[in-house]
Tab-separated table of C-alpha atoms in Angstrom:
chain	number	residue	atom	x	y	z
A	22	MET	CA	45.257	152.241	62.108
A	23	ASP	CA	45.034	151.259	58.413
A	24	ARG	CA	43.711	147.964	57.092
A	25	ALA	CA	47.090	146.333	56.461
A	26	ARG	CA	48.314	147.047	60.005
A	27	LEU	CA	45.066	145.788	61.522
A	28	THR	CA	45.074	142.501	59.619
A	29	ARG	CA	48.763	141.917	60.332
A	30	SER	CA	48.231	142.603	64.028
A	31	ALA	CA	45.381	140.055	64.133
A	32	ALA	CA	47.530	137.458	62.342
A	33	LEU	CA	50.483	138.046	64.702
A	34	ALA	CA	48.179	137.809	67.724
A	35	SER	CA	46.825	134.454	66.551
A	36	ILE	CA	50.369	133.155	65.946
A	37	SER	CA	51.395	134.182	69.474
A	38	VAL	CA	48.359	132.573	71.074
A	39	ALA	CA	48.724	129.377	69.021
A	40	THR	CA	52.424	129.031	69.937
A	41	PHE	CA	51.690	129.529	73.635
A	42	LEU	CA	48.807	127.024	73.617
A	43	LEU	CA	50.772	124.493	71.570
A	44	VAL	CA	53.460	124.260	74.273
A	45	LEU	CA	50.856	123.941	77.022
A	46	LYS	CA	48.865	121.253	75.224
A	47	ILE	CA	51.929	119.163	74.356
A	48	TRP	CA	52.622	118.946	78.063
A	49	ALA	CA	48.954	118.321	78.923
A	50	SER	CA	48.576	115.568	76.290
A	51	TRP	CA	51.665	113.824	77.653
A	52	ARG	CA	50.357	114.069	81.211
A	53	THR	CA	46.743	113.031	80.607
A	54	GLY	CA	46.764	110.664	77.621
A	55	SER	CA	43.368	112.164	76.723
A	56	THR	CA	42.114	111.790	73.136
A	57	ALA	CA	40.076	114.971	73.550
A	58	MET	CA	43.225	116.809	74.676
A	59	LEU	CA	45.195	115.212	71.834
A	60	GLY	CA	42.535	116.452	69.449
A	61	SER	CA	42.838	119.903	70.956
A	62	LEU	CA	46.628	119.715	70.538
A	63	ALA	CA	46.316	118.695	66.878
A	64	ASP	CA	43.881	121.511	66.242
A	65	THR	CA	46.190	124.049	67.893
A	66	ALA	CA	49.162	122.835	65.827
A	67	LEU	CA	47.125	123.281	62.663
A	68	ASP	CA	45.947	126.654	63.920
A	69	LEU	CA	49.567	127.757	64.166
A	70	VAL	CA	50.253	126.689	60.575
A	71	ALA	CA	47.028	128.357	59.428
A	72	SER	CA	47.852	131.554	61.310
A	73	LEU	CA	51.247	131.706	59.618
A	74	ALA	CA	49.461	131.299	56.273
A	75	THR	CA	47.083	134.086	57.279
A	76	LEU	CA	49.977	136.424	58.059
A	77	VAL	CA	51.496	135.770	54.628
A	78	SER	CA	48.149	136.182	52.870
A	79	VAL	CA	47.186	139.497	54.503
A	80	TRP	CA	50.659	140.844	53.727
A	81	ILE	CA	50.296	139.837	50.061
A	82	ALA	CA	46.704	141.150	49.921
A	83	SER	CA	47.842	144.548	51.210
A	84	LEU	CA	50.280	144.987	48.310
A	85	PRO	CA	49.150	147.534	45.719
A	86	ALA	CA	48.200	146.545	42.188
A	87	ASP	CA	51.175	145.912	39.927
A	88	HIS	CA	51.894	145.123	36.272
A	89	ASN	CA	50.969	141.455	36.630
A	90	HIS	CA	48.059	141.939	39.078
A	91	ARG	CA	46.143	144.966	37.844
A	92	PHE	CA	43.151	144.133	40.064
A	93	GLY	CA	45.328	143.923	43.183
A	94	HIS	CA	46.190	140.920	45.352
A	95	GLY	CA	42.979	140.593	47.395
A	96	LYS	CA	42.324	136.965	46.437
A	97	ALA	CA	45.400	135.922	48.443
A	98	GLU	CA	43.140	136.082	51.490
A	99	ALA	CA	40.595	133.734	49.913
A	100	LEU	CA	43.364	131.281	49.000
A	101	SER	CA	44.577	131.359	52.602
A	102	ALA	CA	41.043	130.747	53.835
A	103	VAL	CA	40.721	127.671	51.587
A	104	PHE	CA	44.063	126.403	52.897
A	105	GLN	CA	42.830	126.836	56.458
A	106	VAL	CA	39.619	124.972	55.668
A	107	LEU	CA	41.660	122.039	54.342
A	108	LEU	CA	43.696	122.014	57.553
A	109	ILE	CA	40.535	122.023	59.660
A	110	GLY	CA	39.216	119.079	57.649
A	111	ILE	CA	42.455	117.108	58.134
A	112	SER	CA	42.394	117.895	61.846
A	113	ALA	CA	38.774	116.721	62.165
A	114	ALA	CA	39.524	113.432	60.369
A	115	GLY	CA	42.555	112.733	62.576
A	116	ILE	CA	40.671	113.466	65.787
A	117	ALA	CA	37.749	111.266	64.736
A	118	PHE	CA	40.085	108.349	63.920
A	119	ARG	CA	41.934	108.630	67.249
A	120	SER	CA	38.666	108.933	69.197
A	121	VAL	CA	37.098	105.860	67.588
A	122	SER	CA	40.273	103.912	68.297
A	123	ALA	CA	40.204	104.956	71.973
A	124	LEU	CA	36.504	104.097	72.187
A	125	LEU	CA	37.138	100.581	70.899
A	126	THR	CA	40.207	99.904	73.081
A	127	GLY	CA	38.740	101.426	76.255
A	128	GLU	CA	41.686	103.784	76.977
A	129	ARG	CA	41.326	105.981	80.090
A	130	VAL	CA	42.763	109.399	80.877
A	131	GLU	CA	45.147	110.372	83.692
A	132	ALA	CA	46.066	113.587	85.522
A	133	ALA	CA	42.741	115.228	84.700
A	134	GLY	CA	43.455	118.179	86.981
A	135	GLU	CA	46.406	119.338	84.923
A	136	GLY	CA	44.436	118.919	81.712
A	137	ILE	CA	41.539	120.973	83.049
A	138	ALA	CA	43.884	123.737	84.210
A	139	VAL	CA	45.528	123.922	80.793
A	140	SER	CA	42.098	124.091	79.113
A	141	VAL	CA	41.012	126.970	81.364
A	142	VAL	CA	44.149	128.925	80.449
A	143	ALA	CA	43.488	128.154	76.790
A	144	ILE	CA	39.911	129.467	77.083
A	145	LEU	CA	41.061	132.769	78.602
A	146	ALA	CA	43.752	133.287	75.934
A	147	THR	CA	41.316	132.383	73.153
A	148	LEU	CA	38.644	134.783	74.443
A	149	ALA	CA	41.136	137.653	74.346
A	150	LEU	CA	42.183	136.760	70.785
A	151	LEU	CA	38.578	136.415	69.574
A	152	GLY	CA	37.765	139.878	70.872
A	153	TRP	CA	40.600	141.444	68.886
A	154	GLN	CA	39.776	139.426	65.765
A	155	ARG	CA	36.124	140.555	65.881
A	156	TYR	CA	37.266	144.165	66.019
A	157	VAL	CA	39.639	143.689	63.056
A	158	ILE	CA	36.982	141.879	60.995
A	159	SER	CA	34.475	144.675	61.619
A	160	ARG	CA	37.007	147.218	60.338
A	161	THR	CA	38.532	145.274	57.428
A	162	ARG	CA	36.127	142.540	56.224
A	163	SER	CA	39.145	140.245	55.853
A	164	VAL	CA	38.103	136.710	54.819
A	165	ALA	CA	41.460	135.328	55.963
A	166	ILE	CA	41.032	136.751	59.472
A	167	HIS	CA	37.415	135.567	59.419
A	168	ALA	CA	38.529	131.997	58.643
A	169	ASP	CA	41.098	132.233	61.451
A	170	HIS	CA	38.320	133.535	63.706
A	171	VAL	CA	36.263	130.414	62.937
A	172	HIS	CA	39.258	128.313	64.013
A	173	TYR	CA	39.456	129.945	67.387
A	174	GLN	CA	35.696	129.945	67.934
A	175	SER	CA	35.839	126.178	67.542
A	176	ASP	CA	38.853	126.113	69.882
A	177	LEU	CA	36.787	127.803	72.564
A	178	LEU	CA	34.128	125.104	72.478
A	179	LEU	CA	36.786	122.466	72.011
A	180	ASN	CA	38.482	123.427	75.271
A	181	VAL	CA	35.142	123.408	77.104
A	182	ALA	CA	34.554	119.922	75.685
A	183	VAL	CA	37.988	118.791	76.886
A	184	ILE	CA	37.181	119.962	80.416
A	185	ALA	CA	33.840	118.137	80.345
A	186	ALA	CA	35.436	114.960	78.977
A	187	LEU	CA	38.206	114.924	81.583
A	188	ALA	CA	35.802	115.645	84.434
A	189	LEU	CA	33.312	112.947	83.399
A	190	ASP	CA	36.048	110.367	82.866
A	191	GLN	CA	38.226	111.021	85.890
A	192	PHE	CA	35.760	112.201	88.520
A	193	LEU	CA	32.479	110.494	87.561
A	194	GLY	CA	33.924	107.281	86.173
A	195	PHE	CA	32.341	107.565	82.711
A	196	GLY	CA	35.209	106.015	80.746
A	197	LYS	CA	33.722	106.605	77.298
A	198	ALA	CA	33.284	110.353	77.807
A	199	ASP	CA	36.714	111.309	76.460
A	200	PRO	CA	36.499	109.528	73.057
A	201	LEU	CA	32.840	110.489	72.628
A	202	PHE	CA	33.703	114.142	73.171
A	203	GLY	CA	36.598	113.680	70.752
A	204	ILE	CA	34.162	112.491	68.065
A	205	ALA	CA	31.836	115.423	68.805
A	206	ILE	CA	34.778	117.824	68.488
A	207	ALA	CA	35.707	116.310	65.108
A	208	LEU	CA	32.146	116.757	63.825
A	209	TRP	CA	32.078	120.357	65.068
A	210	LEU	CA	35.359	121.137	63.307
A	211	ALA	CA	34.083	119.610	60.064
A	212	TRP	CA	30.934	121.755	60.241
A	213	GLY	CA	33.023	124.870	60.908
A	214	ALA	CA	35.236	124.059	57.914
A	215	TRP	CA	32.181	123.732	55.671
A	216	GLN	CA	30.860	127.117	56.784
A	217	ALA	CA	34.221	128.889	56.521
A	218	ALA	CA	34.703	127.606	52.971
A	219	GLY	CA	31.656	129.432	51.607
A	220	GLU	CA	32.870	133.019	51.445
A	221	ALA	CA	36.366	132.086	50.257
A	222	VAL	CA	35.005	129.969	47.399
A	223	HIS	CA	32.586	132.758	46.476
A	224	GLN	CA	35.466	135.209	46.131
A	225	LEU	CA	37.602	132.819	44.095
A	226	MET	CA	34.658	132.063	41.795
A	227	ASP	CA	33.727	135.764	41.412
A	228	HIS	CA	30.319	135.172	42.949
A	229	GLU	CA	27.817	138.013	42.539
A	230	TRP	CA	27.012	140.253	45.484
A	231	PRO	CA	24.012	139.291	47.637
A	232	ASP	CA	20.667	140.341	46.124
A	233	GLU	CA	20.038	143.053	48.708
A	234	LYS	CA	23.430	144.640	48.041
A	235	ARG	CA	22.897	144.562	44.270
A	236	GLN	CA	19.452	146.125	44.702
A	237	ARG	CA	20.865	148.922	46.856
A	238	PHE	CA	23.504	149.521	44.176
A	239	VAL	CA	20.816	149.879	41.477
A	240	GLU	CA	18.755	152.147	43.748
A	241	VAL	CA	21.681	154.552	44.098
A	242	ALA	CA	22.239	154.599	40.320
A	243	ALA	CA	18.495	155.179	39.789
A	244	ARG	CA	18.773	158.527	41.607
A	245	HIS	CA	20.061	159.901	38.300
A	246	PRO	CA	17.087	160.347	35.947
A	247	GLU	CA	19.411	160.946	32.993
A	248	LEU	CA	20.246	157.238	32.952
A	249	SER	CA	18.031	154.571	31.399
A	250	ASN	CA	18.173	150.816	30.868
A	251	LEU	CA	20.946	149.845	33.263
A	252	HIS	CA	21.955	146.380	32.061
A	253	ASP	CA	24.783	143.827	32.068
A	254	LEU	CA	25.420	144.539	35.764
A	255	ARG	CA	28.305	142.400	37.026
A	256	THR	CA	29.620	142.434	40.590
A	257	ARG	CA	32.261	140.596	42.588
A	258	THR	CA	34.475	140.971	45.645
A	259	SER	CA	38.206	140.356	45.983
A	260	GLY	CA	39.655	140.685	49.475
A	261	HIS	CA	38.338	143.975	50.836
A	262	THR	CA	37.652	145.494	47.399
A	263	ASP	CA	34.279	145.429	45.644
A	264	PHE	CA	34.146	145.500	41.839
A	265	ALA	CA	31.128	146.460	39.731
A	266	GLN	CA	30.523	147.198	36.059
A	267	PHE	CA	27.425	147.883	33.975
A	268	HIS	CA	26.099	149.327	30.726
A	269	VAL	CA	23.700	152.266	30.708
A	270	ASP	CA	21.797	154.060	27.920
A	271	LEU	CA	22.225	157.764	27.154
A	272	PRO	CA	20.880	159.725	24.159
A	273	GLY	CA	22.975	159.134	21.052
A	274	SER	CA	22.972	162.860	20.304
A	275	MET	CA	24.531	163.774	23.666
A	276	SER	CA	28.052	165.165	23.537
A	277	VAL	CA	30.948	163.208	25.002
A	278	HIS	CA	31.512	166.041	27.486
A	279	ASP	CA	27.921	165.968	28.781
A	280	ALA	CA	27.896	162.182	29.006
A	281	HIS	CA	31.174	162.285	30.904
A	282	GLU	CA	29.746	164.779	33.409
A	283	ILE	CA	26.742	162.539	34.080
A	284	ILE	CA	28.831	159.393	34.511
A	285	ASP	CA	31.221	161.216	36.848
A	286	SER	CA	28.267	162.178	39.050
A	287	VAL	CA	26.970	158.589	39.057
A	288	GLU	CA	30.407	157.240	39.964
A	289	GLU	CA	30.757	159.742	42.796
A	290	ASP	CA	27.430	158.706	44.338
A	291	LEU	CA	28.082	154.973	43.991
A	292	CYS	CA	31.612	155.155	45.399
A	293	ARG	CA	30.364	157.237	48.325
A	294	GLU	CA	27.699	154.646	49.098
A	295	PHE	CA	30.091	151.699	48.584
A	296	PRO	CA	33.537	152.632	49.967
A	297	GLY	CA	36.451	150.823	48.340
A	298	LEU	CA	34.460	150.191	45.160
A	299	GLU	CA	36.182	149.893	41.786
A	300	LEU	CA	33.637	150.821	39.130
A	301	LEU	CA	33.474	150.577	35.338
A	302	ILE	CA	30.544	152.121	33.419
A	303	HIS	CA	30.000	151.570	29.693
A	304	ILE	CA	27.721	153.971	27.770
A	305	ASP	CA	25.387	152.688	25.051
A	306	PRO	CA	23.394	154.950	22.699
A	307	LYS	CA	19.720	154.780	23.675
A	308	GLY	CA	17.982	151.862	21.950
A	309	HIS	CA	21.173	149.920	21.270
A	310	ILE	CA	21.034	146.169	21.979
A	311	ASP	CA	24.314	144.436	22.770
A	312	GLU	CA	23.267	140.769	22.797
A	313	PRO	CA	19.571	140.301	21.958
A	314	ASP	CA	19.567	136.599	22.817
A	315	ASN	CA	21.370	136.936	26.168
A	316	PRO	CA	19.005	137.819	29.050
A	317	LEU	CA	21.910	138.126	31.494
A	318	VAL	CA	23.277	141.010	29.430
A	319	GLU	CA	20.039	142.694	28.356
A	320	GLN	CA	18.083	142.498	31.626
A	321	ASN	CA	17.120	146.053	32.609
A	322	GLU	CA	17.887	146.501	36.313
A	323	PHE	CA	15.895	149.734	36.505
A	324	ALA	CA	12.796	147.924	35.181
A	325	LYS	CA	13.257	145.189	37.803
A	326	LEU	CA	13.468	147.846	40.498
A	327	GLU	CA	10.234	149.498	39.308
A	328	ASN	CA	8.449	146.142	39.215
A	329	GLY	CA	9.613	145.314	42.730
A	330	GLU	CA	11.540	142.222	41.647
């Protein structure tokens, strides 16, 4: 199954689960009056919207490069992830407000049994979805599916919290359990939103690869002794595609044909080691300095590798 089909299947699965749980939780919120359940309902409603956004984003990201998007459409996934993070933040704020209000007014829940049953069903459905999402993420590295995965991980704990809140309130008489769990759920969602935002923002800002990945890249290039002074290395990721470019020195007397043969061999090794890589290599005559006052451009990555930096 190719990447586009996998990501679409994960998005459709999350939409199906969210729709099913939304109907259940509307009924459960009406029956119980629980703020924790209401928070779970709000989160599920936002999950459905976010999952629809994910479906659109993975479809756009799977489109091939065109005249107006020569680097492809991979950043659509990062945009979707940011949108989902905003929804999680809104959900967390709404749940916190409702929980504090219930805490101050002393509201109590009703029909806890029905609410617990709905939460158990929600846990089972969410576990099945999480398993499929993990498989898709491992095969595709989709940031949009990853952000959706964070949603449903929080849903899993959220439903456990709802069960605990209902049980403590209804069966043990601890009336403040439901709003306190609602506040805890809101804080958990806010933390999850903060974490999920990181990778999406990195992609949108063309953040460099992690240091260990950059070092491995340089190590592969260093297997070719014909190359010297690898500098101006720039890397980024967009969707599932990695991009890298660098300058390298070759003897000024070398023919274009010989230089081309060497660069072809380097490209073959790097693309084999980093599948899905789009690579651009610029050749400088040995001893040439592009920007003498710019250390970011002139830093020799081979020298750093030899010095163990």
